[in-house]
Amino acid sequence: MPHRLIACHECDLLQRVVTLEPGGEAICPRCGAELYRDNPHGPQRTLALLLASAVAFVLANAFPIVSIDTQGLQRSASLFSAVHTLWDEEMPIVAVLVFVTTLLAPAFEIFALIFILSAVILGWRLPGLAHLLRLAVATRPWSMVEVLMLGVLVSVVKLSHLAHITPGIALWSFGALIMLFAAAMASLDTHDLWERLNPS
Ligand SMILES: [Zn+2]
């Protein structure tokens, strides 16, 4: 590939693309950042982590996050019921923000990436895949499950003085989702994915 060039994503140094040894990686000579690597099973590993993230995401939304027991009165709260309560309490902007950042954006990101990786692995040549990948990458800053988790943990600690709090299945599922999705994003090689979507 003598005429192909790649810009380092850290320092912008333009370099010639070379064919790598199996399992090898190309390093920027100026800043030491990894430019690209040979990883033939990378999409399969990322897909496995994303499928596990999808299971954790479904569980996190199907079960209560916490159960609150005050003087014999027990209430369970799931994420969707929390959004519903915010809407009913006349806080529509907060309700929409919570819905978009903790439900819509993570769901779109996870399932869009699962679809793109499945299509790449199965060799489907679909015209809209590049647009979908761009959209999934653009959605990432709006996915704030970690912020929700932090907020829930702070609330649980503060409320534990006033009521008996029992963590629900969803709380553990959100914890698993954060770890699995972080692993999936660490394993996702966007350079390799673009190469597979648009081989040149
Ligand atoms: Zn560099």
PDB file of C-alpha atoms and ligand atoms in Angstrom:
ATOM      1  CA  MET A   1       0.000   0.000   0.000  1.00  0.00           C
ATOM      2  CA  PRO A   2       2.637   2.572  -1.040  1.00  0.00           C
ATOM      3  CA  HIS A   3       0.334   5.581  -1.573  1.00  0.00           C
ATOM      4  CA  ARG A   4      -1.881   5.372   1.497  1.00  0.00           C
ATOM      5  CA  LEU A   5      -1.299   7.831   4.309  1.00  0.00           C
ATOM      6  CA  ILE A   6      -2.520   8.045   7.894  1.00  0.00           C
ATOM      7  CA  ALA A   7      -2.503  11.024  10.286  1.00  0.00           C
ATOM      8  CA  CYS A   8      -1.602  10.340  13.928  1.00  0.00           C
ATOM      9  CA  HIS A   9      -4.727  11.066  16.009  1.00  0.00           C
ATOM     10  CA  GLU A  10      -2.553  12.528  18.802  1.00  0.00           C
ATOM     11  CA  CYS A  11       0.034  14.721  17.043  1.00  0.00           C
ATOM     12  CA  ASP A  12      -1.275  14.847  13.420  1.00  0.00           C
ATOM     13  CA  LEU A  13       1.999  13.567  11.916  1.00  0.00           C
ATOM     14  CA  LEU A  14       1.217  12.227   8.434  1.00  0.00           C
ATOM     15  CA  GLN A  15       2.693   8.791   7.795  1.00  0.00           C
ATOM     16  CA  ARG A  16       2.662   6.073   5.187  1.00  0.00           C
ATOM     17  CA  VAL A  17       0.454   3.033   5.894  1.00  0.00           C
ATOM     18  CA  VAL A  18       2.404  -0.241   5.945  1.00  0.00           C
ATOM     19  CA  THR A  19       1.156  -3.841   6.049  1.00  0.00           C
ATOM     20  CA  LEU A  20       1.607  -5.265   9.542  1.00  0.00           C
ATOM     21  CA  GLU A  21       2.799  -8.655  10.738  1.00  0.00           C
ATOM     22  CA  PRO A  22       0.012 -10.789  12.287  1.00  0.00           C
ATOM     23  CA  GLY A  23      -0.734  -9.303  15.722  1.00  0.00           C
ATOM     24  CA  GLY A  24       1.564  -6.337  15.069  1.00  0.00           C
ATOM     25  CA  GLU A  25       0.921  -2.644  15.731  1.00  0.00           C
ATOM     26  CA  ALA A  26       2.023   0.597  14.087  1.00  0.00           C
ATOM     27  CA  ILE A  27       3.392   3.252  16.453  1.00  0.00           C
ATOM     28  CA  CYS A  28       3.755   6.962  15.690  1.00  0.00           C
ATOM     29  CA  PRO A  29       7.516   7.738  15.625  1.00  0.00           C
ATOM     30  CA  ARG A  30       6.959  11.270  16.965  1.00  0.00           C
ATOM     31  CA  CYS A  31       4.604  10.793  19.968  1.00  0.00           C
ATOM     32  CA  GLY A  32       4.498   7.011  20.453  1.00  0.00           C
ATOM     33  CA  ALA A  33       0.682   6.743  20.049  1.00  0.00           C
ATOM     34  CA  GLU A  34      -0.688   3.569  18.479  1.00  0.00           C
ATOM     35  CA  LEU A  35      -1.768   4.299  14.888  1.00  0.00           C
ATOM     36  CA  TYR A  36      -3.409   0.968  14.056  1.00  0.00           C
ATOM     37  CA  ARG A  37      -2.953  -2.734  14.788  1.00  0.00           C
ATOM     38  CA  ASP A  38      -3.499  -6.064  13.129  1.00  0.00           C
ATOM     39  CA  ASN A  39      -6.325  -7.653  15.080  1.00  0.00           C
ATOM     40  CA  PRO A  40      -8.326 -10.079  12.912  1.00  0.00           C
ATOM     41  CA  HIS A  41     -10.717 -11.082  15.738  1.00  0.00           C
ATOM     42  CA  GLY A  42     -11.152  -7.566  17.170  1.00  0.00           C
ATOM     43  CA  PRO A  43     -14.762  -7.083  15.925  1.00  0.00           C
ATOM     44  CA  GLN A  44     -15.822 -10.467  17.382  1.00  0.00           C
ATOM     45  CA  ARG A  45     -14.391  -9.601  20.818  1.00  0.00           C
ATOM     46  CA  THR A  46     -16.023  -6.145  20.810  1.00  0.00           C
ATOM     47  CA  LEU A  47     -19.332  -7.680  19.679  1.00  0.00           C
ATOM     48  CA  ALA A  48     -19.229 -10.223  22.538  1.00  0.00           C
ATOM     49  CA  LEU A  49     -18.669  -7.406  25.068  1.00  0.00           C
ATOM     50  CA  LEU A  50     -21.455  -5.321  23.498  1.00  0.00           C
ATOM     51  CA  LEU A  51     -23.901  -8.260  23.611  1.00  0.00           C
ATOM     52  CA  ALA A  52     -23.089  -8.710  27.306  1.00  0.00           C
ATOM     53  CA  SER A  53     -23.612  -4.919  27.751  1.00  0.00           C
ATOM     54  CA  ALA A  54     -27.009  -5.220  26.027  1.00  0.00           C
ATOM     55  CA  VAL A  55     -28.073  -7.986  28.468  1.00  0.00           C
ATOM     56  CA  ALA A  56     -26.943  -5.833  31.430  1.00  0.00           C
ATOM     57  CA  PHE A  57     -28.780  -2.819  29.932  1.00  0.00           C
ATOM     58  CA  VAL A  58     -32.063  -4.761  29.554  1.00  0.00           C
ATOM     59  CA  LEU A  59     -31.764  -6.128  33.133  1.00  0.00           C
ATOM     60  CA  ALA A  60     -30.930  -2.636  34.441  1.00  0.00           C
ATOM     61  CA  ASN A  61     -34.176  -1.320  32.973  1.00  0.00           C
ATOM     62  CA  ALA A  62     -36.408  -4.319  33.702  1.00  0.00           C
ATOM     63  CA  PHE A  63     -35.805  -4.436  37.473  1.00  0.00           C
ATOM     64  CA  PRO A  64     -35.919  -1.872  40.324  1.00  0.00           C
ATOM     65  CA  ILE A  65     -32.756   0.083  41.122  1.00  0.00           C
ATOM     66  CA  VAL A  66     -33.570   0.313  44.841  1.00  0.00           C
ATOM     67  CA  SER A  67     -36.362  -0.619  47.246  1.00  0.00           C
ATOM     68  CA  ILE A  68     -37.089   1.925  49.975  1.00  0.00           C
ATOM     69  CA  ASP A  69     -38.722   0.763  53.213  1.00  0.00           C
ATOM     70  CA  THR A  70     -40.057   3.553  55.472  1.00  0.00           C
ATOM     71  CA  GLN A  71     -42.186   2.644  58.489  1.00  0.00           C
ATOM     72  CA  GLY A  72     -43.537  -0.507  56.843  1.00  0.00           C
ATOM     73  CA  LEU A  73     -44.231   1.226  53.519  1.00  0.00           C
ATOM     74  CA  GLN A  74     -42.182  -0.283  50.716  1.00  0.00           C
ATOM     75  CA  ARG A  75     -41.577   1.345  47.327  1.00  0.00           C
ATOM     76  CA  SER A  76     -39.447   0.189  44.429  1.00  0.00           C
ATOM     77  CA  ALA A  77     -38.000   2.554  41.859  1.00  0.00           C
ATOM     78  CA  SER A  78     -36.835   1.632  38.389  1.00  0.00           C
ATOM     79  CA  LEU A  79     -35.162   4.061  36.017  1.00  0.00           C
ATOM     80  CA  PHE A  80     -38.242   4.382  33.820  1.00  0.00           C
ATOM     81  CA  SER A  81     -40.523   4.948  36.830  1.00  0.00           C
ATOM     82  CA  ALA A  82     -38.107   7.666  38.027  1.00  0.00           C
ATOM     83  CA  VAL A  83     -38.409   9.408  34.625  1.00  0.00           C
ATOM     84  CA  HIS A  84     -42.209   9.065  34.825  1.00  0.00           C
ATOM     85  CA  THR A  85     -42.270  10.533  38.351  1.00  0.00           C
ATOM     86  CA  LEU A  86     -40.101  13.485  37.273  1.00  0.00           C
ATOM     87  CA  TRP A  87     -42.534  14.155  34.404  1.00  0.00           C
ATOM     88  CA  ASP A  88     -45.542  13.933  36.751  1.00  0.00           C
ATOM     89  CA  GLU A  89     -43.833  16.243  39.267  1.00  0.00           C
ATOM     90  CA  GLU A  90     -43.754  18.935  36.554  1.00  0.00           C
ATOM     91  CA  MET A  91     -40.052  18.665  35.856  1.00  0.00           C
ATOM     92  CA  PRO A  92     -40.315  17.849  32.121  1.00  0.00           C
ATOM     93  CA  ILE A  93     -36.859  19.171  31.167  1.00  0.00           C
ATOM     94  CA  VAL A  94     -35.138  17.042  33.839  1.00  0.00           C
ATOM     95  CA  ALA A  95     -37.290  14.037  32.850  1.00  0.00           C
ATOM     96  CA  VAL A  96     -36.332  14.405  29.170  1.00  0.00           C
ATOM     97  CA  LEU A  97     -32.632  14.886  30.080  1.00  0.00           C
ATOM     98  CA  VAL A  98     -32.616  11.739  32.248  1.00  0.00           C
ATOM     99  CA  PHE A  99     -34.498   9.782  29.571  1.00  0.00           C
ATOM    100  CA  VAL A 100     -32.132  10.853  26.773  1.00  0.00           C
ATOM    101  CA  THR A 101     -28.837  10.483  28.684  1.00  0.00           C
ATOM    102  CA  THR A 102     -29.537   7.251  30.579  1.00  0.00           C
ATOM    103  CA  LEU A 103     -31.981   5.365  28.338  1.00  0.00           C
ATOM    104  CA  LEU A 104     -32.148   6.596  24.750  1.00  0.00           C
ATOM    105  CA  ALA A 105     -28.471   7.448  24.072  1.00  0.00           C
ATOM    106  CA  PRO A 106     -26.952   4.301  25.702  1.00  0.00           C
ATOM    107  CA  ALA A 107     -29.573   2.054  24.038  1.00  0.00           C
ATOM    108  CA  PHE A 108     -28.926   3.601  20.616  1.00  0.00           C
ATOM    109  CA  GLU A 109     -25.146   3.401  21.034  1.00  0.00           C
ATOM    110  CA  ILE A 110     -25.126  -0.242  22.198  1.00  0.00           C
ATOM    111  CA  PHE A 111     -27.617  -1.585  19.649  1.00  0.00           C
ATOM    112  CA  ALA A 112     -26.264   0.491  16.724  1.00  0.00           C
ATOM    113  CA  LEU A 113     -22.720  -0.803  17.379  1.00  0.00           C
ATOM    114  CA  ILE A 114     -24.031  -4.391  17.709  1.00  0.00           C
ATOM    115  CA  PHE A 115     -25.761  -4.000  14.329  1.00  0.00           C
ATOM    116  CA  ILE A 116     -22.677  -2.462  12.651  1.00  0.00           C
ATOM    117  CA  LEU A 117     -20.270  -5.103  14.013  1.00  0.00           C
ATOM    118  CA  SER A 118     -22.654  -7.959  13.116  1.00  0.00           C
ATOM    119  CA  ALA A 119     -22.923  -6.584   9.559  1.00  0.00           C
ATOM    120  CA  VAL A 120     -19.113  -6.278   9.301  1.00  0.00           C
ATOM    121  CA  ILE A 121     -18.522  -9.817  10.638  1.00  0.00           C
ATOM    122  CA  LEU A 122     -21.219 -11.342   8.407  1.00  0.00           C
ATOM    123  CA  GLY A 123     -19.965  -9.396   5.381  1.00  0.00           C
ATOM    124  CA  TRP A 124     -23.190  -7.484   4.710  1.00  0.00           C
ATOM    125  CA  ARG A 125     -22.604  -4.523   2.391  1.00  0.00           C
ATOM    126  CA  LEU A 126     -25.301  -2.149   3.643  1.00  0.00           C
ATOM    127  CA  PRO A 127     -25.284   1.453   2.350  1.00  0.00           C
ATOM    128  CA  GLY A 128     -26.164   3.245   5.620  1.00  0.00           C
ATOM    129  CA  LEU A 129     -23.548   1.613   7.882  1.00  0.00           C
ATOM    130  CA  ALA A 130     -21.039   4.478   7.667  1.00  0.00           C
ATOM    131  CA  HIS A 131     -23.735   7.035   8.632  1.00  0.00           C
ATOM    132  CA  LEU A 132     -24.875   4.803  11.498  1.00  0.00           C
ATOM    133  CA  LEU A 133     -21.294   4.474  12.818  1.00  0.00           C
ATOM    134  CA  ARG A 134     -20.807   8.268  12.653  1.00  0.00           C
ATOM    135  CA  LEU A 135     -24.103   8.742  14.526  1.00  0.00           C
ATOM    136  CA  ALA A 136     -23.180   6.119  17.172  1.00  0.00           C
ATOM    137  CA  VAL A 137     -19.814   7.833  17.773  1.00  0.00           C
ATOM    138  CA  ALA A 138     -21.548  11.259  17.948  1.00  0.00           C
ATOM    139  CA  THR A 139     -24.024   9.894  20.536  1.00  0.00           C
ATOM    140  CA  ARG A 140     -21.244   8.833  22.937  1.00  0.00           C
ATOM    141  CA  PRO A 141     -20.947  12.169  24.855  1.00  0.00           C
ATOM    142  CA  TRP A 142     -24.713  12.011  25.581  1.00  0.00           C
ATOM    143  CA  SER A 143     -24.539   8.578  27.175  1.00  0.00           C
ATOM    144  CA  MET A 144     -24.195   9.235  30.917  1.00  0.00           C
ATOM    145  CA  VAL A 145     -24.918   5.976  32.739  1.00  0.00           C
ATOM    146  CA  GLU A 146     -21.850   6.563  34.965  1.00  0.00           C
ATOM    147  CA  VAL A 147     -23.259   9.916  36.127  1.00  0.00           C
ATOM    148  CA  LEU A 148     -26.597   8.242  36.927  1.00  0.00           C
ATOM    149  CA  MET A 149     -24.800   5.509  38.887  1.00  0.00           C
ATOM    150  CA  LEU A 150     -22.862   8.108  40.895  1.00  0.00           C
ATOM    151  CA  GLY A 151     -26.091  10.013  41.634  1.00  0.00           C
ATOM    152  CA  VAL A 152     -27.896   6.828  42.706  1.00  0.00           C
ATOM    153  CA  LEU A 153     -25.027   5.811  45.024  1.00  0.00           C
ATOM    154  CA  VAL A 154     -24.906   9.272  46.661  1.00  0.00           C
ATOM    155  CA  SER A 155     -28.725   9.185  47.118  1.00  0.00           C
ATOM    156  CA  VAL A 156     -28.607   5.665  48.583  1.00  0.00           C
ATOM    157  CA  VAL A 157     -25.947   6.707  51.141  1.00  0.00           C
ATOM    158  CA  LYS A 158     -27.886   9.874  52.098  1.00  0.00           C
ATOM    159  CA  LEU A 159     -31.271   8.098  52.317  1.00  0.00           C
ATOM    160  CA  SER A 160     -29.871   5.192  54.331  1.00  0.00           C
ATOM    161  CA  HIS A 161     -30.166   7.402  57.495  1.00  0.00           C
ATOM    162  CA  LEU A 162     -33.897   7.945  56.879  1.00  0.00           C
ATOM    163  CA  ALA A 163     -35.106   4.635  55.470  1.00  0.00           C
ATOM    164  CA  HIS A 164     -34.094   1.047  54.925  1.00  0.00           C
ATOM    165  CA  ILE A 165     -32.625   0.853  51.401  1.00  0.00           C
ATOM    166  CA  THR A 166     -32.280  -2.442  49.551  1.00  0.00           C
ATOM    167  CA  PRO A 167     -30.222  -2.364  46.334  1.00  0.00           C
ATOM    168  CA  GLY A 168     -32.196  -3.898  43.439  1.00  0.00           C
ATOM    169  CA  ILE A 169     -31.037  -6.112  40.570  1.00  0.00           C
ATOM    170  CA  ALA A 170     -30.860  -3.027  38.333  1.00  0.00           C
ATOM    171  CA  LEU A 171     -28.207  -1.380  40.546  1.00  0.00           C
ATOM    172  CA  TRP A 172     -25.867  -4.377  40.119  1.00  0.00           C
ATOM    173  CA  SER A 173     -26.790  -4.525  36.421  1.00  0.00           C
ATOM    174  CA  PHE A 174     -25.858  -0.848  35.959  1.00  0.00           C
ATOM    175  CA  GLY A 175     -22.502  -1.602  37.631  1.00  0.00           C
ATOM    176  CA  ALA A 176     -21.958  -4.532  35.242  1.00  0.00           C
ATOM    177  CA  LEU A 177     -23.093  -2.393  32.286  1.00  0.00           C
ATOM    178  CA  ILE A 178     -20.542   0.339  33.086  1.00  0.00           C
ATOM    179  CA  MET A 179     -17.677  -2.191  33.300  1.00  0.00           C
ATOM    180  CA  LEU A 180     -18.720  -4.183  30.204  1.00  0.00           C
ATOM    181  CA  PHE A 181     -19.353  -1.108  28.066  1.00  0.00           C
ATOM    182  CA  ALA A 182     -16.014   0.432  29.115  1.00  0.00           C
ATOM    183  CA  ALA A 183     -14.311  -2.857  28.099  1.00  0.00           C
ATOM    184  CA  ALA A 184     -16.216  -2.862  24.780  1.00  0.00           C
ATOM    185  CA  MET A 185     -15.152   0.733  24.035  1.00  0.00           C
ATOM    186  CA  ALA A 186     -11.528  -0.063  24.970  1.00  0.00           C
ATOM    187  CA  SER A 187     -11.641  -3.028  22.580  1.00  0.00           C
ATOM    188  CA  LEU A 188     -13.401  -1.115  19.760  1.00  0.00           C
ATOM    189  CA  ASP A 189     -10.886  -0.253  17.048  1.00  0.00           C
ATOM    190  CA  THR A 190     -12.614   2.468  15.019  1.00  0.00           C
ATOM    191  CA  HIS A 191      -9.734   2.672  12.519  1.00  0.00           C
ATOM    192  CA  ASP A 192     -10.096  -1.063  11.786  1.00  0.00           C
ATOM    193  CA  LEU A 193     -13.897  -0.716  11.625  1.00  0.00           C
ATOM    194  CA  TRP A 194     -13.691   2.109   9.075  1.00  0.00           C
ATOM    195  CA  GLU A 195     -11.210   0.034   7.044  1.00  0.00           C
ATOM    196  CA  ARG A 196     -13.644  -2.888   7.011  1.00  0.00           C
ATOM    197  CA  LEU A 197     -16.626  -0.649   6.156  1.00  0.00           C
ATOM    198  CA  ASN A 198     -14.808   1.234   3.382  1.00  0.00           C
ATOM    199  CA  PRO A 199     -11.883  -0.873   2.170  1.00  0.00           C
ATOM    200  CA  SER A 200      -9.692   1.153  -0.209  1.00  0.00           C
TER     201      SER A 200
HETATM  202 ZN    ZN B   1       1.836  11.006  16.915  1.00  0.00          ZN
END
